[in-house]
């Protein structure tokens, strides 16, 4: 049993992932895997440094992720190169972990947290896709508050992803996180009960 978990930036995906894990789901976190594949000494890190520059290595041998982000942001060709280096090993690791967990725990729900699930065309890999949703105006306010950025910067980040309404339309399971935490918990519990996971 598996689901892909996605949403837009600042929609509360991590909050919903935590609620599912507290109920007994097993989590595969794409962001964590993305950090692991560029750990010091990995072949992927060596490829990134060869393509984008030695100055991206910090003194401890780790990747200066913020500087790399600034280097590819607004440069479609550089971003495409970076995705070509990172996406294949990340996707392979995600698939492997999901399959391992499903084999080891056939009675448990495996949740794969993928921020850009639809953008990457990965929806077919999961039995269902759960989208954590808030309206764009709420998303914008939460993003500005969370990251301490102005509206212009927040809008730019939102524009780098699919519109949240499009993700909402495609969702197999929708969790509306624009209300209280209790309201979100109730929706997660309803999903849990409907899947017969209690």
PDB file of N, CA and C in Angstrom, residues 31-112:
ATOM      1  N   UNK A  31      13.070  14.861  -0.190  1.00  0.00           N
ATOM      2  CA  UNK A  31      14.027  15.925   0.145  1.00  0.00           C
ATOM      3  C   UNK A  31      15.236  15.360   0.892  1.00  0.00           C
ATOM      4  N   UNK A  32      14.977  14.405   1.799  1.00  0.00           N
ATOM      5  CA  UNK A  32      16.084  13.805   2.545  1.00  0.00           C
ATOM      6  C   UNK A  32      16.990  13.018   1.596  1.00  0.00           C
ATOM      7  N   UNK A  33      16.380  12.279   0.683  1.00  0.00           N
ATOM      8  CA  UNK A  33      17.161  11.512  -0.295  1.00  0.00           C
ATOM      9  C   UNK A  33      17.970  12.459  -1.176  1.00  0.00           C
ATOM     10  N   UNK A  34      17.362  13.600  -1.550  1.00  0.00           N
ATOM     11  CA  UNK A  34      18.064  14.594  -2.376  1.00  0.00           C
ATOM     12  C   UNK A  34      19.325  15.098  -1.673  1.00  0.00           C
ATOM     13  N   UNK A  35      19.271  15.216  -0.343  1.00  0.00           N
ATOM     14  CA  UNK A  35      20.458  15.629   0.415  1.00  0.00           C
ATOM     15  C   UNK A  35      21.472  14.483   0.488  1.00  0.00           C
ATOM     16  N   UNK A  36      20.973  13.249   0.640  1.00  0.00           N
ATOM     17  CA  UNK A  36      21.871  12.093   0.771  1.00  0.00           C
ATOM     18  C   UNK A  36      22.684  11.836  -0.494  1.00  0.00           C
ATOM     19  N   UNK A  37      22.080  12.023  -1.669  1.00  0.00           N
ATOM     20  CA  UNK A  37      22.805  11.686  -2.904  1.00  0.00           C
ATOM     21  C   UNK A  37      23.961  12.642  -3.186  1.00  0.00           C
ATOM     22  N   UNK A  38      23.996  13.808  -2.507  1.00  0.00           N
ATOM     23  CA  UNK A  38      25.123  14.736  -2.689  1.00  0.00           C
ATOM     24  C   UNK A  38      25.972  14.868  -1.420  1.00  0.00           C
ATOM     25  N   UNK A  39      25.953  13.836  -0.592  1.00  0.00           N
ATOM     26  CA  UNK A  39      26.806  13.836   0.606  1.00  0.00           C
ATOM     27  C   UNK A  39      28.273  13.816   0.170  1.00  0.00           C
ATOM     28  N   UNK A  40      29.179  14.308   1.043  1.00  0.00           N
ATOM     29  CA  UNK A  40      30.606  14.279   0.696  1.00  0.00           C
ATOM     30  C   UNK A  40      31.055  12.882   0.267  1.00  0.00           C
ATOM     31  N   UNK A  41      31.812  12.846  -0.824  1.00  0.00           N
ATOM     32  CA  UNK A  41      32.350  11.575  -1.306  1.00  0.00           C
ATOM     33  C   UNK A  41      31.463  10.827  -2.285  1.00  0.00           C
ATOM     34  N   UNK A  42      30.247  11.301  -2.513  1.00  0.00           N
ATOM     35  CA  UNK A  42      29.357  10.586  -3.435  1.00  0.00           C
ATOM     36  C   UNK A  42      29.698  10.949  -4.883  1.00  0.00           C
ATOM     37  N   UNK A  43      29.481  10.003  -5.808  1.00  0.00           N
ATOM     38  CA  UNK A  43      29.743  10.305  -7.220  1.00  0.00           C
ATOM     39  C   UNK A  43      28.864  11.439  -7.743  1.00  0.00           C
ATOM     40  N   UNK A  44      27.638  11.556  -7.231  1.00  0.00           N
ATOM     41  CA  UNK A  44      26.741  12.616  -7.699  1.00  0.00           C
ATOM     42  C   UNK A  44      27.304  13.990  -7.315  1.00  0.00           C
ATOM     43  N   UNK A  45      27.828  14.108  -6.094  1.00  0.00           N
ATOM     44  CA  UNK A  45      28.431  15.382  -5.683  1.00  0.00           C
ATOM     45  C   UNK A  45      29.597  15.730  -6.607  1.00  0.00           C
ATOM     46  N   UNK A  46      30.431  14.746  -6.924  1.00  0.00           N
ATOM     47  CA  UNK A  46      31.572  14.986  -7.819  1.00  0.00           C
ATOM     48  C   UNK A  46      31.092  15.502  -9.178  1.00  0.00           C
ATOM     49  N   UNK A  47      30.005  14.946  -9.691  1.00  0.00           N
ATOM     50  CA  UNK A  47      29.463  15.385 -10.984  1.00  0.00           C
ATOM     51  C   UNK A  47      28.930  16.817 -10.899  1.00  0.00           C
ATOM     52  N   UNK A  48      28.248  17.135  -9.786  1.00  0.00           N
ATOM     53  CA  UNK A  48      27.703  18.490  -9.603  1.00  0.00           C
ATOM     54  C   UNK A  48      28.844  19.508  -9.546  1.00  0.00           C
ATOM     55  N   UNK A  49      29.907  19.175  -8.807  1.00  0.00           N
ATOM     56  CA  UNK A  49      31.052  20.091  -8.676  1.00  0.00           C
ATOM     57  C   UNK A  49      31.761  20.256 -10.023  1.00  0.00           C
ATOM     58  N   UNK A  50      31.900  19.158 -10.760  1.00  0.00           N
ATOM     59  CA  UNK A  50      32.547  19.228 -12.078  1.00  0.00           C
ATOM     60  C   UNK A  50      31.765  20.149 -13.024  1.00  0.00           C
ATOM     61  N   UNK A  51      30.436  20.119 -12.917  1.00  0.00           N
ATOM     62  CA  UNK A  51      29.608  20.924 -13.823  1.00  0.00           C
ATOM     63  C   UNK A  51      29.461  22.378 -13.345  1.00  0.00           C
ATOM     64  N   UNK A  52      29.340  22.591 -12.018  1.00  0.00           N
ATOM     65  CA  UNK A  52      28.962  23.922 -11.526  1.00  0.00           C
ATOM     66  C   UNK A  52      30.060  24.670 -10.776  1.00  0.00           C
ATOM     67  N   UNK A  53      31.182  24.017 -10.487  1.00  0.00           N
ATOM     68  CA  UNK A  53      32.311  24.752  -9.913  1.00  0.00           C
ATOM     69  C   UNK A  53      32.750  24.302  -8.531  1.00  0.00           C
ATOM     70  N   UNK A  54      34.077  24.316  -8.346  1.00  0.00           N
ATOM     71  CA  UNK A  54      34.709  23.914  -7.081  1.00  0.00           C
ATOM     72  C   UNK A  54      34.278  24.800  -5.914  1.00  0.00           C
ATOM     73  N   UNK A  55      33.909  26.060  -6.210  1.00  0.00           N
ATOM     74  CA  UNK A  55      33.566  26.987  -5.131  1.00  0.00           C
ATOM     75  C   UNK A  55      32.273  26.595  -4.416  1.00  0.00           C
ATOM     76  N   UNK A  56      31.570  25.578  -4.936  1.00  0.00           N
ATOM     77  CA  UNK A  56      30.346  25.100  -4.278  1.00  0.00           C
ATOM     78  C   UNK A  56      30.641  24.097  -3.159  1.00  0.00           C
ATOM     79  N   UNK A  57      31.922  23.746  -2.988  1.00  0.00           N
ATOM     80  CA  UNK A  57      32.290  22.839  -1.892  1.00  0.00           C
ATOM     81  C   UNK A  57      32.601  23.653  -0.640  1.00  0.00           C
ATOM     82  N   UNK A  58      31.943  23.295   0.455  1.00  0.00           N
ATOM     83  CA  UNK A  58      32.226  23.930   1.745  1.00  0.00           C
ATOM     84  C   UNK A  58      33.477  23.286   2.348  1.00  0.00           C
ATOM     85  N   UNK A  59      34.094  23.924   3.357  1.00  0.00           N
ATOM     86  CA  UNK A  59      35.323  23.371   3.946  1.00  0.00           C
ATOM     87  C   UNK A  59      35.197  21.921   4.426  1.00  0.00           C
ATOM     88  N   UNK A  60      34.008  21.512   4.861  1.00  0.00           N
ATOM     89  CA  UNK A  60      33.829  20.133   5.342  1.00  0.00           C
ATOM     90  C   UNK A  60      33.567  19.144   4.202  1.00  0.00           C
ATOM     91  N   UNK A  61      33.628  19.619   2.956  1.00  0.00           N
ATOM     92  CA  UNK A  61      33.427  18.722   1.814  1.00  0.00           C
ATOM     93  C   UNK A  61      31.982  18.588   1.376  1.00  0.00           C
ATOM     94  N   UNK A  62      31.077  19.303   2.058  1.00  0.00           N
ATOM     95  CA  UNK A  62      29.658  19.215   1.687  1.00  0.00           C
ATOM     96  C   UNK A  62      29.304  20.293   0.667  1.00  0.00           C
ATOM     97  N   UNK A  63      28.144  20.144   0.073  1.00  0.00           N
ATOM     98  CA  UNK A  63      27.689  21.038  -0.985  1.00  0.00           C
ATOM     99  C   UNK A  63      27.058  22.301  -0.411  1.00  0.00           C
ATOM    100  N   UNK A  64      27.422  23.444  -0.958  1.00  0.00           N
ATOM    101  CA  UNK A  64      26.797  24.720  -0.594  1.00  0.00           C
ATOM    102  C   UNK A  64      25.491  24.807  -1.385  1.00  0.00           C
ATOM    103  N   UNK A  65      24.439  24.240  -0.815  1.00  0.00           N
ATOM    104  CA  UNK A  65      23.167  24.095  -1.523  1.00  0.00           C
ATOM    105  C   UNK A  65      22.540  25.447  -1.882  1.00  0.00           C
ATOM    106  N   UNK A  66      22.665  26.407  -0.971  1.00  0.00           N
ATOM    107  CA  UNK A  66      22.065  27.723  -1.221  1.00  0.00           C
ATOM    108  C   UNK A  66      22.736  28.395  -2.428  1.00  0.00           C
ATOM    109  N   UNK A  67      24.070  28.333  -2.472  1.00  0.00           N
ATOM    110  CA  UNK A  67      24.795  28.947  -3.581  1.00  0.00           C
ATOM    111  C   UNK A  67      24.465  28.235  -4.902  1.00  0.00           C
ATOM    112  N   UNK A  68      24.349  26.917  -4.837  1.00  0.00           N
ATOM    113  CA  UNK A  68      23.976  26.159  -6.043  1.00  0.00           C
ATOM    114  C   UNK A  68      22.588  26.593  -6.519  1.00  0.00           C
ATOM    115  N   UNK A  69      21.657  26.736  -5.580  1.00  0.00           N
ATOM    116  CA  UNK A  69      20.307  27.174  -5.919  1.00  0.00           C
ATOM    117  C   UNK A  69      20.310  28.530  -6.605  1.00  0.00           C
ATOM    118  N   UNK A  70      21.128  29.445  -6.068  1.00  0.00           N
ATOM    119  CA  UNK A  70      21.224  30.785  -6.661  1.00  0.00           C
ATOM    120  C   UNK A  70      21.823  30.715  -8.067  1.00  0.00           C
ATOM    121  N   UNK A  71      22.748  29.781  -8.271  1.00  0.00           N
ATOM    122  CA  UNK A  71      23.428  29.662  -9.560  1.00  0.00           C
ATOM    123  C   UNK A  71      22.485  29.147 -10.658  1.00  0.00           C
ATOM    124  N   UNK A  72      21.568  28.262 -10.287  1.00  0.00           N
ATOM    125  CA  UNK A  72      20.682  27.690 -11.324  1.00  0.00           C
ATOM    126  C   UNK A  72      19.344  28.427 -11.416  1.00  0.00           C
ATOM    127  N   UNK A  73      18.992  29.201 -10.381  1.00  0.00           N
ATOM    128  CA  UNK A  73      17.695  29.880 -10.383  1.00  0.00           C
ATOM    129  C   UNK A  73      17.654  30.905 -11.511  1.00  0.00           C
ATOM    130  N   UNK A  74      16.629  30.837 -12.336  1.00  0.00           N
ATOM    131  CA  UNK A  74      16.491  31.774 -13.444  1.00  0.00           C
ATOM    132  C   UNK A  74      17.358  31.424 -14.641  1.00  0.00           C
ATOM    133  N   UNK A  75      18.014  30.267 -14.607  1.00  0.00           N
ATOM    134  CA  UNK A  75      18.853  29.821 -15.725  1.00  0.00           C
ATOM    135  C   UNK A  75      18.357  28.438 -16.156  1.00  0.00           C
ATOM    136  N   UNK A  76      17.402  28.396 -17.087  1.00  0.00           N
ATOM    137  CA  UNK A  76      16.772  27.122 -17.456  1.00  0.00           C
ATOM    138  C   UNK A  76      17.755  26.041 -17.891  1.00  0.00           C
ATOM    139  N   UNK A  77      18.816  26.426 -18.607  1.00  0.00           N
ATOM    140  CA  UNK A  77      19.784  25.439 -19.089  1.00  0.00           C
ATOM    141  C   UNK A  77      20.552  24.810 -17.923  1.00  0.00           C
ATOM    142  N   UNK A  78      20.997  25.653 -16.988  1.00  0.00           N
ATOM    143  CA  UNK A  78      21.728  25.156 -15.814  1.00  0.00           C
ATOM    144  C   UNK A  78      20.823  24.279 -14.954  1.00  0.00           C
ATOM    145  N   UNK A  79      19.577  24.712 -14.789  1.00  0.00           N
ATOM    146  CA  UNK A  79      18.625  23.925 -13.995  1.00  0.00           C
ATOM    147  C   UNK A  79      18.401  22.552 -14.626  1.00  0.00           C
ATOM    148  N   UNK A  80      18.272  22.535 -15.948  1.00  0.00           N
ATOM    149  CA  UNK A  80      18.079  21.261 -16.659  1.00  0.00           C
ATOM    150  C   UNK A  80      19.283  20.331 -16.455  1.00  0.00           C
ATOM    151  N   UNK A  81      20.484  20.903 -16.517  1.00  0.00           N
ATOM    152  CA  UNK A  81      21.700  20.116 -16.278  1.00  0.00           C
ATOM    153  C   UNK A  81      21.700  19.535 -14.862  1.00  0.00           C
ATOM    154  N   UNK A  82      21.352  20.379 -13.882  1.00  0.00           N
ATOM    155  CA  UNK A  82      21.339  19.930 -12.493  1.00  0.00           C
ATOM    156  C   UNK A  82      20.316  18.808 -12.294  1.00  0.00           C
ATOM    157  N   UNK A  83      19.110  19.003 -12.843  1.00  0.00           N
ATOM    158  CA  UNK A  83      18.076  17.972 -12.723  1.00  0.00           C
ATOM    159  C   UNK A  83      18.521  16.670 -13.385  1.00  0.00           C
ATOM    160  N   UNK A  84      19.246  16.777 -14.503  1.00  0.00           N
ATOM    161  CA  UNK A  84      19.753  15.585 -15.180  1.00  0.00           C
ATOM    162  C   UNK A  84      20.730  14.801 -14.319  1.00  0.00           C
ATOM    163  N   UNK A  85      21.476  15.508 -13.478  1.00  0.00           N
ATOM    164  CA  UNK A  85      22.425  14.849 -12.572  1.00  0.00           C
ATOM    165  C   UNK A  85      21.732  14.278 -11.338  1.00  0.00           C
ATOM    166  N   UNK A  86      20.758  15.026 -10.802  1.00  0.00           N
ATOM    167  CA  UNK A  86      20.165  14.657  -9.509  1.00  0.00           C
ATOM    168  C   UNK A  86      18.961  13.723  -9.609  1.00  0.00           C
ATOM    169  N   UNK A  87      18.077  13.978 -10.569  1.00  0.00           N
ATOM    170  CA  UNK A  87      16.806  13.256 -10.579  1.00  0.00           C
ATOM    171  C   UNK A  87      16.930  11.735 -10.736  1.00  0.00           C
ATOM    172  N   UNK A  88      17.762  11.226 -11.662  1.00  0.00           N
ATOM    173  CA  UNK A  88      17.821   9.753 -11.790  1.00  0.00           C
ATOM    174  C   UNK A  88      18.227   9.026 -10.502  1.00  0.00           C
ATOM    175  N   UNK A  89      19.315   9.456  -9.806  1.00  0.00           N
ATOM    176  CA  UNK A  89      19.657   8.740  -8.565  1.00  0.00           C
ATOM    177  C   UNK A  89      18.634   8.938  -7.449  1.00  0.00           C
ATOM    178  N   UNK A  90      18.016  10.125  -7.388  1.00  0.00           N
ATOM    179  CA  UNK A  90      16.999  10.368  -6.358  1.00  0.00           C
ATOM    180  C   UNK A  90      15.796   9.450  -6.604  1.00  0.00           C
ATOM    181  N   UNK A  91      15.322   9.397  -7.844  1.00  0.00           N
ATOM    182  CA  UNK A  91      14.153   8.563  -8.165  1.00  0.00           C
ATOM    183  C   UNK A  91      14.436   7.089  -7.935  1.00  0.00           C
ATOM    184  N   UNK A  92      15.646   6.649  -8.289  1.00  0.00           N
ATOM    185  CA  UNK A  92      16.009   5.244  -8.080  1.00  0.00           C
ATOM    186  C   UNK A  92      15.994   4.911  -6.590  1.00  0.00           C
ATOM    187  N   UNK A  93      16.543   5.796  -5.766  1.00  0.00           N
ATOM    188  CA  UNK A  93      16.575   5.565  -4.313  1.00  0.00           C
ATOM    189  C   UNK A  93      15.166   5.578  -3.731  1.00  0.00           C
ATOM    190  N   UNK A  94      14.315   6.497  -4.202  1.00  0.00           N
ATOM    191  CA  UNK A  94      12.932   6.556  -3.710  1.00  0.00           C
ATOM    192  C   UNK A  94      12.198   5.256  -4.031  1.00  0.00           C
ATOM    193  N   UNK A  95      12.331   4.814  -5.268  1.00  0.00           N
ATOM    194  CA  UNK A  95      11.645   3.581  -5.693  1.00  0.00           C
ATOM    195  C   UNK A  95      12.124   2.386  -4.875  1.00  0.00           C
ATOM    196  N   UNK A  96      13.442   2.311  -4.700  1.00  0.00           N
ATOM    197  CA  UNK A  96      14.031   1.197  -3.953  1.00  0.00           C
ATOM    198  C   UNK A  96      13.537   1.186  -2.500  1.00  0.00           C
ATOM    199  N   UNK A  97      13.512   2.354  -1.862  1.00  0.00           N
ATOM    200  CA  UNK A  97      13.060   2.421  -0.461  1.00  0.00           C
ATOM    201  C   UNK A  97      11.584   2.085  -0.339  1.00  0.00           C
ATOM    202  N   UNK A  98      10.785   2.584  -1.272  1.00  0.00           N
ATOM    203  CA  UNK A  98       9.349   2.297  -1.242  1.00  0.00           C
ATOM    204  C   UNK A  98       9.117   0.791  -1.377  1.00  0.00           C
ATOM    205  N   UNK A  99       9.794   0.168  -2.330  1.00  0.00           N
ATOM    206  CA  UNK A  99       9.610  -1.272  -2.567  1.00  0.00           C
ATOM    207  C   UNK A  99      10.100  -2.096  -1.386  1.00  0.00           C
ATOM    208  N   UNK A 100      11.216  -1.676  -0.785  1.00  0.00           N
ATOM    209  CA  UNK A 100      11.756  -2.386   0.385  1.00  0.00           C
ATOM    210  C   UNK A 100      10.774  -2.310   1.553  1.00  0.00           C
ATOM    211  N   UNK A 101      10.255  -1.111   1.827  1.00  0.00           N
ATOM    212  CA  UNK A 101       9.314  -0.946   2.937  1.00  0.00           C
ATOM    213  C   UNK A 101       8.023  -1.733   2.686  1.00  0.00           C
ATOM    214  N   UNK A 102       7.527  -1.706   1.444  1.00  0.00           N
ATOM    215  CA  UNK A 102       6.301  -2.452   1.127  1.00  0.00           C
ATOM    216  C   UNK A 102       6.516  -3.954   1.325  1.00  0.00           C
ATOM    217  N   UNK A 103       7.699  -4.444   0.950  1.00  0.00           N
ATOM    218  CA  UNK A 103       7.997  -5.878   1.097  1.00  0.00           C
ATOM    219  C   UNK A 103       8.152  -6.256   2.572  1.00  0.00           C
ATOM    220  N   UNK A 104       8.805  -5.391   3.344  1.00  0.00           N
ATOM    221  CA  UNK A 104       9.056  -5.678   4.764  1.00  0.00           C
ATOM    222  C   UNK A 104       7.811  -5.478   5.626  1.00  0.00           C
ATOM    223  N   UNK A 105       6.926  -4.568   5.222  1.00  0.00           N
ATOM    224  CA  UNK A 105       5.748  -4.218   6.027  1.00  0.00           C
ATOM    225  C   UNK A 105       4.502  -4.172   5.143  1.00  0.00           C
ATOM    226  N   UNK A 106       4.061  -5.326   4.640  1.00  0.00           N
ATOM    227  CA  UNK A 106       2.935  -5.322   3.694  1.00  0.00           C
ATOM    228  C   UNK A 106       1.623  -4.800   4.283  1.00  0.00           C
ATOM    229  N   UNK A 107       1.536  -4.748   5.605  1.00  0.00           N
ATOM    230  CA  UNK A 107       0.306  -4.282   6.254  1.00  0.00           C
ATOM    231  C   UNK A 107       0.322  -2.784   6.531  1.00  0.00           C
ATOM    232  N   UNK A 108       1.438  -2.111   6.197  1.00  0.00           N
ATOM    233  CA  UNK A 108       1.565  -0.683   6.517  1.00  0.00           C
ATOM    234  C   UNK A 108       1.411   0.165   5.262  1.00  0.00           C
ATOM    235  N   UNK A 109       0.992   1.399   5.464  1.00  0.00           N
ATOM    236  CA  UNK A 109       0.921   2.368   4.376  1.00  0.00           C
ATOM    237  C   UNK A 109       2.293   3.023   4.218  1.00  0.00           C
ATOM    238  N   UNK A 110       2.823   3.006   2.998  1.00  0.00           N
ATOM    239  CA  UNK A 110       4.080   3.690   2.699  1.00  0.00           C
ATOM    240  C   UNK A 110       3.741   5.021   2.029  1.00  0.00           C
ATOM    241  N   UNK A 111       4.190   6.106   2.642  1.00  0.00           N
ATOM    242  CA  UNK A 111       3.929   7.452   2.136  1.00  0.00           C
ATOM    243  C   UNK A 111       5.232   7.978   1.539  1.00  0.00           C
ATOM    244  N   UNK A 112       5.176   8.354   0.262  1.00  0.00           N
ATOM    245  CA  UNK A 112       6.362   8.903  -0.402  1.00  0.00           C
ATOM    246  C   UNK A 112       6.120  10.395  -0.605  1.00  0.00           C
TER     247      UNK A 112
END
